[in-house]
Short mmCIF file of C-alpha atoms and ligand atoms in Angstrom, two decimals:
data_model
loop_
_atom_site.label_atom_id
_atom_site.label_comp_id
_atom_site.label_asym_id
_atom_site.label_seq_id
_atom_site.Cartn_x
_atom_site.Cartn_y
_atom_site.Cartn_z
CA UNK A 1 0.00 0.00 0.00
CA UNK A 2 2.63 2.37 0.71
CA UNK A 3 6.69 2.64 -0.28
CA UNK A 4 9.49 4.64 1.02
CA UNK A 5 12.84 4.10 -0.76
CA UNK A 6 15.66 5.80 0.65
CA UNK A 7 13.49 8.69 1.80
CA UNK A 8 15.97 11.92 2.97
CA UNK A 9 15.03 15.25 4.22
CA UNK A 10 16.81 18.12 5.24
CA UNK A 11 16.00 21.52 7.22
CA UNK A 12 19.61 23.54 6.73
CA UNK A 13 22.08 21.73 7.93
CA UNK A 14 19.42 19.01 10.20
CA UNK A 15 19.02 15.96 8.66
CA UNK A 16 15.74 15.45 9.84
CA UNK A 17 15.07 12.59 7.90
CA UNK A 18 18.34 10.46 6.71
CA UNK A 19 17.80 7.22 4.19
CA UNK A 20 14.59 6.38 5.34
CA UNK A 21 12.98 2.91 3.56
CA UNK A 22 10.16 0.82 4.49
CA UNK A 23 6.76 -0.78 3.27
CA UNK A 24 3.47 -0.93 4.29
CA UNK A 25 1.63 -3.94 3.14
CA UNK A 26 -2.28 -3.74 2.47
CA UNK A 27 -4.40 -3.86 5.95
CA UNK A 28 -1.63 -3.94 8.47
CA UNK A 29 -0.81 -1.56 10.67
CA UNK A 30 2.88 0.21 11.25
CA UNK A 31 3.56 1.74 14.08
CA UNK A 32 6.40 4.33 14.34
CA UNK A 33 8.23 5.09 18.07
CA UNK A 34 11.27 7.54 18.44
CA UNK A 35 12.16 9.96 21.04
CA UNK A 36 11.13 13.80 20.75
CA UNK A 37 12.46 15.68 17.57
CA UNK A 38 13.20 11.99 15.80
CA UNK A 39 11.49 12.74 12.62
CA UNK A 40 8.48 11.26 12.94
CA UNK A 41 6.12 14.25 11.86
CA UNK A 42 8.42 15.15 9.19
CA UNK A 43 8.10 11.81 7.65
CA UNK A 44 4.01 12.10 7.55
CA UNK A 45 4.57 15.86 6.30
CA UNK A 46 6.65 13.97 3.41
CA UNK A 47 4.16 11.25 2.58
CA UNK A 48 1.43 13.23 2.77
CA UNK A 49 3.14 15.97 0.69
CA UNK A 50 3.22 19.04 2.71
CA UNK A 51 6.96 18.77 2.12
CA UNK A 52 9.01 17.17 -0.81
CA UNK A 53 11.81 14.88 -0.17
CA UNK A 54 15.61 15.81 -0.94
CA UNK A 55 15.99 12.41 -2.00
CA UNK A 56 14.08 9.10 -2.86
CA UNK A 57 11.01 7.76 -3.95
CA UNK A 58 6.98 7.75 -2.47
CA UNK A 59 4.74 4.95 -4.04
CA UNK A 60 1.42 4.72 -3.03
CA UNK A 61 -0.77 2.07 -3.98
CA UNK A 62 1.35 1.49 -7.20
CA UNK A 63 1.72 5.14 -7.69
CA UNK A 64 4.64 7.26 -7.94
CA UNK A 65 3.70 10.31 -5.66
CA UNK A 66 7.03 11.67 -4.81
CA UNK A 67 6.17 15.19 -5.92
CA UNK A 68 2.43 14.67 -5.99
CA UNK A 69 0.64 17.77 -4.55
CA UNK A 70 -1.63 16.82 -0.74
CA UNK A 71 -5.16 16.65 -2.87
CA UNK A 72 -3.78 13.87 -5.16
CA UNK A 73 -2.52 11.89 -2.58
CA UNK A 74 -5.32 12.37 -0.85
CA UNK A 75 -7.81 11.43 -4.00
CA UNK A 76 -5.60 8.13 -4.15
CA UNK A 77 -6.86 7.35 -1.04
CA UNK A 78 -4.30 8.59 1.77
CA UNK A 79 -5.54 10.46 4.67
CA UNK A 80 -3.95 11.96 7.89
CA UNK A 81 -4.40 13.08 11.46
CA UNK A 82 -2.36 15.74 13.16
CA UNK A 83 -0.21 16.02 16.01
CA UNK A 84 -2.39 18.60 17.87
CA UNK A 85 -6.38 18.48 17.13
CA UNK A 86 -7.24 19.96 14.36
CA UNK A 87 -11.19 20.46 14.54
CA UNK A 88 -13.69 23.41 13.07
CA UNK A 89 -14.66 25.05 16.25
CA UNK A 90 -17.33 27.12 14.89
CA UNK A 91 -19.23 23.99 13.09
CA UNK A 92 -21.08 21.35 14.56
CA UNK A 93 -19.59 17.58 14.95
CA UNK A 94 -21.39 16.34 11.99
CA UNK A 95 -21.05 19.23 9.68
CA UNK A 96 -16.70 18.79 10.96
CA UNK A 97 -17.10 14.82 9.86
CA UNK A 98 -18.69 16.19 6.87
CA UNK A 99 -16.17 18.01 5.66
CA UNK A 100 -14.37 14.93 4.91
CA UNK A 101 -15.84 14.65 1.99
CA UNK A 102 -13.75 16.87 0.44
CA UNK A 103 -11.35 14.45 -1.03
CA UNK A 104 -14.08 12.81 -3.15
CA UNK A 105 -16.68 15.53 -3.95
CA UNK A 106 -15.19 19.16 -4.83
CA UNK A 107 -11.64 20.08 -4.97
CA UNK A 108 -11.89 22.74 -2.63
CA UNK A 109 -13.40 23.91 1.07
CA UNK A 110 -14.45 26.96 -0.20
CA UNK A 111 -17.61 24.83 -2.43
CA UNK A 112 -18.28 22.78 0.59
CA UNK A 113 -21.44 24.17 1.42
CA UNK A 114 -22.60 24.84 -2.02
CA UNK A 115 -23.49 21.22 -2.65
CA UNK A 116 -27.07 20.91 -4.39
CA UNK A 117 -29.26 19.46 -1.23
CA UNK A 118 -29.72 16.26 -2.67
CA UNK A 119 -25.77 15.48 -2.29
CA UNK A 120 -25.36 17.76 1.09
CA UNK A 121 -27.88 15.54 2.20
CA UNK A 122 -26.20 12.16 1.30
CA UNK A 123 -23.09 13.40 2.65
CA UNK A 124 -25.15 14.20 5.90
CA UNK A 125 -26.62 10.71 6.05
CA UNK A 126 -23.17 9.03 5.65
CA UNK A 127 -21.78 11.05 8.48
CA UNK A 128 -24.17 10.25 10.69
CA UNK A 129 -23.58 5.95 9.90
CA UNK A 130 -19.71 6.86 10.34
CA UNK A 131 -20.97 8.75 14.18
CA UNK A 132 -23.11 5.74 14.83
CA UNK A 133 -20.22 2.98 14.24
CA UNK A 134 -18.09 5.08 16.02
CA UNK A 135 -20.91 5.22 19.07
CA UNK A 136 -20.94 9.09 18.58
CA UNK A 137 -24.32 9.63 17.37
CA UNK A 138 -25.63 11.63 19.94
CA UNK A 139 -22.75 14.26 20.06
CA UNK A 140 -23.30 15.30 16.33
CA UNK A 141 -24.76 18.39 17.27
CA UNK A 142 -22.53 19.24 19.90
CA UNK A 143 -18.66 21.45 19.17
CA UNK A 144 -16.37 20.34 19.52
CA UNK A 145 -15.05 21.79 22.32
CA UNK A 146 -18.01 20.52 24.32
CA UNK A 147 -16.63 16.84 23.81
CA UNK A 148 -14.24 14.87 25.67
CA UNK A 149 -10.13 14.84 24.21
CA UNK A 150 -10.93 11.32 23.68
CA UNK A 151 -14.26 11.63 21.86
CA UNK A 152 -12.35 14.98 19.71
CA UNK A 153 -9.94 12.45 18.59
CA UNK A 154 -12.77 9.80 17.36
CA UNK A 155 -14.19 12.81 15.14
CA UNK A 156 -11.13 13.16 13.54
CA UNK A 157 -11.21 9.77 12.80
CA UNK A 158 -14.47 9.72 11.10
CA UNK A 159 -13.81 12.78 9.14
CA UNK A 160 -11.30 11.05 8.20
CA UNK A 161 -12.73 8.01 7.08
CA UNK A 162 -15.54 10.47 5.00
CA UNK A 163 -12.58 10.67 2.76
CA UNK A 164 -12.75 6.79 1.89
CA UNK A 165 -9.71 6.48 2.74
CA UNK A 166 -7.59 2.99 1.54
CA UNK A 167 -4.57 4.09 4.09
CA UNK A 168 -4.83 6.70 7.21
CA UNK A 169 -1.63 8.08 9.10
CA UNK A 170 -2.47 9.39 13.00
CA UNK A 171 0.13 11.36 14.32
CA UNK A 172 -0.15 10.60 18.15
CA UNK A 173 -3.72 9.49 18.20
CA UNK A 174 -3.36 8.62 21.86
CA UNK A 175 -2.01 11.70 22.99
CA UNK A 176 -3.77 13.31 26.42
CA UNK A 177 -6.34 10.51 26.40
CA UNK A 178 -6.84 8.12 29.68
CA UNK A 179 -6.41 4.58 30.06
CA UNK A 180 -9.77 3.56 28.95
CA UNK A 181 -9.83 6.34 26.21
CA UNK A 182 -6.59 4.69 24.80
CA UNK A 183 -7.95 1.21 24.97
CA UNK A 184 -10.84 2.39 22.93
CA UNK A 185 -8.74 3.86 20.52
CA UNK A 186 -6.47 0.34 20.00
CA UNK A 187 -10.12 -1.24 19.53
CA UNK A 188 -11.08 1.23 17.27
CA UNK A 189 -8.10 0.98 14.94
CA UNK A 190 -7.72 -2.65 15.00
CA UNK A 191 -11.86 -2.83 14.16
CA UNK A 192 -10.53 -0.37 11.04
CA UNK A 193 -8.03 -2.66 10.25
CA UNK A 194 -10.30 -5.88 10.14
CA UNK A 195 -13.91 -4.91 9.30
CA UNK A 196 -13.01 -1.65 6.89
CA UNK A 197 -9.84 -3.02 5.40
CA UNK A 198 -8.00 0.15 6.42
CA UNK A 199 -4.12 0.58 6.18
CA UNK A 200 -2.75 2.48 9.11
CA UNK A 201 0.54 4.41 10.05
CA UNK A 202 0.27 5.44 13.61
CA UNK A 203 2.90 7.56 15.36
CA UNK A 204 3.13 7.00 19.51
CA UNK A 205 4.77 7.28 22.37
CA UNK A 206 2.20 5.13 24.36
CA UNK A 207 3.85 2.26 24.32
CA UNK A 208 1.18 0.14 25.76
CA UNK A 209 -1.48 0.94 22.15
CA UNK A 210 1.39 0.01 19.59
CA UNK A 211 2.71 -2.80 21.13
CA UNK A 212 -0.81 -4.19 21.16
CA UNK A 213 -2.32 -3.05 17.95
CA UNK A 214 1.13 -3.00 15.16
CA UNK A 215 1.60 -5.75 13.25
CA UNK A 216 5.31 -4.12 12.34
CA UNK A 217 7.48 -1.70 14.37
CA UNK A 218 9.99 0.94 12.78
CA UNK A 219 11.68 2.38 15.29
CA UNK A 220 13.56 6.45 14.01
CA UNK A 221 16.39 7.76 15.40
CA UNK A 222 17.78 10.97 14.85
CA UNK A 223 15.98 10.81 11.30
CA UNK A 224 17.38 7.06 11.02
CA UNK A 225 15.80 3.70 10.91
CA UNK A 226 17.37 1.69 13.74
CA UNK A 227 14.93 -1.06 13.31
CA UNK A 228 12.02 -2.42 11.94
CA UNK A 229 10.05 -5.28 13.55
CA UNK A 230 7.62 -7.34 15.11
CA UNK A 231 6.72 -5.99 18.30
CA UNK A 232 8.23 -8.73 19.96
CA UNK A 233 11.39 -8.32 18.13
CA UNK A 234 11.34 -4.95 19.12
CA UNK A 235 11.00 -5.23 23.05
CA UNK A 236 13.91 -7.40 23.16
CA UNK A 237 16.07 -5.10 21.25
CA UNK A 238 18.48 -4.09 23.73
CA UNK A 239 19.91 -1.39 21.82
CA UNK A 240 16.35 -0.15 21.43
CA UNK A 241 15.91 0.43 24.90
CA UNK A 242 18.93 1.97 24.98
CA UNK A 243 18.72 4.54 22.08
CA UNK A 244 14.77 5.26 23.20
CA UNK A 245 14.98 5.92 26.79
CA UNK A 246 18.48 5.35 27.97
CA UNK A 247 18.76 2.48 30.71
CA UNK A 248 15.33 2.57 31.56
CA UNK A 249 13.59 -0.09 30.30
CA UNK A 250 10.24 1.37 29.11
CA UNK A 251 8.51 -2.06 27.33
CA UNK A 252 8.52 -3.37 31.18
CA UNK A 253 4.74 -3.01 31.79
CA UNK A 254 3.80 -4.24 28.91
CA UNK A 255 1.83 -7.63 28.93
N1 LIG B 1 9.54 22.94 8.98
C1 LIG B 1 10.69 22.74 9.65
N2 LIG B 1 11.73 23.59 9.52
C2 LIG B 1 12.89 23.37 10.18
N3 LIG B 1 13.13 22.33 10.98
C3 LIG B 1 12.13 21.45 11.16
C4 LIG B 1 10.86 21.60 10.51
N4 LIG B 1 10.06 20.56 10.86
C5 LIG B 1 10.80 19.80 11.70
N5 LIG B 1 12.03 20.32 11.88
C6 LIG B 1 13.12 19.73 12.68
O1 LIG B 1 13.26 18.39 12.26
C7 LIG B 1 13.48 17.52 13.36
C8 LIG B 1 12.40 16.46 13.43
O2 LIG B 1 11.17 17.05 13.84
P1 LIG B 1 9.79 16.26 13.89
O3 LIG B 1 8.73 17.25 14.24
O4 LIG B 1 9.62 15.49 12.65
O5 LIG B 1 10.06 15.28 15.11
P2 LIG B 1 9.07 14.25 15.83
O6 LIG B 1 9.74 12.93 15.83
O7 LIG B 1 7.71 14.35 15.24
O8 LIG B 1 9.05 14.82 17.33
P3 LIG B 1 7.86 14.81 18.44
O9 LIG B 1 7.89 13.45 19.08
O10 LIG B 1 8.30 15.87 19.40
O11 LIG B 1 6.58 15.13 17.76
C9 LIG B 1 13.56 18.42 14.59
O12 LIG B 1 14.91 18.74 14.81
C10 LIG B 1 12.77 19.65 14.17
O13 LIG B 1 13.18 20.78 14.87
MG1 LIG B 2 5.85 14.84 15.97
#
């Protein structure tokens, strides 16, 4: 589903991403750990194409994307979360999964709400299946900033997965959310995995969601790949532990 081949970026004289490669096979997930200022953001910004590579190759799907503008990529079927929530405060939660629909309908925001009422009212009906599977059906007319950090996150999701998306990168999806919000989360991206046949790229530092829900591991330092594996594979890595978190051995709760 997705390709990196020797994937380099640089910021001045940073090498924030250094002869990157990996590959994402069709409904698995990849999860990606590093410390702070790794490059882990930079790579999404690269495959999603709000920044161009200094060197190497982006195949999506069987397409060559490298320089592709964001709305092709996204058309092809990639889609993204950010790092920090990224919600319309002034719209409602429905009319912000809505929105979604971009990808597939009009090029542009700025025609969003121009739709003939047939189609705004398709798009209206399919938002509100996407809040029901995601049990948020009776926030959709709530803000967003009347709704839980957990539940914030979940709208993301489905606006999202408005987009039809065939492969969806979260940057930190677990970020500020409790226990049982992050346990919901793992369910809810392992049910996207299995029942919608979704490809997923999830960035984390809670170590307890992508040891449980990756099916591979790629672990960046400093812009460099110092391993990819199983998760298994990755626990036991002992300079893993090392380069992550120093002595500390941070995969010790982990079941
Ligand atoms: N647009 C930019 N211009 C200049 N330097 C940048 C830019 N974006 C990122 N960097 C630098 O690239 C490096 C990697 O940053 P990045 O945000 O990708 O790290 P990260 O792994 O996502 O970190 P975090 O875990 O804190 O989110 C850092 O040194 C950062 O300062
Ligand atoms: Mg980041």
């Amino acid at each position: 589903m997705l390709r990196l081949e020797n994937v380099s970026k640089n910021f001045g004289g940073i090498k924030a991403i250094d002869n990157v490669s990996f590959r994402v096979p069709q409904e698995t997930i990849l999860g990606i750990i590093g410390p702070n200022g790794a490059g882990k953001t930079t790579l999404f910004n690269l495959i999603s194409g709000v920044l161009k590579p200094c060197k190497g190759e982006i195949i999506l799907n069987g397409h060559q994307i490298t320089k592709a503008p964001p709305y092709l990529r996204s058309r092809l079927g990639l889609s993204r979360t950010f790092q920090n929530i990224s919600l319309y405060k002034e719209l409602s939660v429905l009319e912000n999964v809505v929105i979604g629909a971009c990808t597939w309908t009009r090029p542009n925001l700025k025609n969003l709400f121009q739709f003939n009422n047939l189609t705004y009212k398709n798009l209206l009906k399919k938002a509100q299946m996407l809040l029901e599977l995601l049990n948020l059906s009776d926030k959709a007319n709530y803000f967003p900033e009347q709704l839980s950090y957990g539940h914030q996150r979940t709208v993301e999701i489905a606006r999202s997965l408005m987009g039809k998306p065939k492969i969806i990168l979260l940057d930190e999806p677990a970020a500020g959310l409790n226990n049982q919000e992050s346990e919901n989360l793992a369910q809810l991206l392992l049910f996207l995995k299995k029942n919608l046949k979704i490809t997923l790229v999830i960035i984390e530092h809670d170590m307890d969601v992508i040891m449980n829900i990756s099916d591979q591991i790629l672990v960046l330092i400093e812009g460099q790949t110092l391993l990819q594996g199983s998760p298994q594979e990755v626990q036991k890595n002992p300079e893993v532990i090392k380069a992550y978190l120093g002595a500390e051995n941070i995969f010790e709760d982990i079941p």
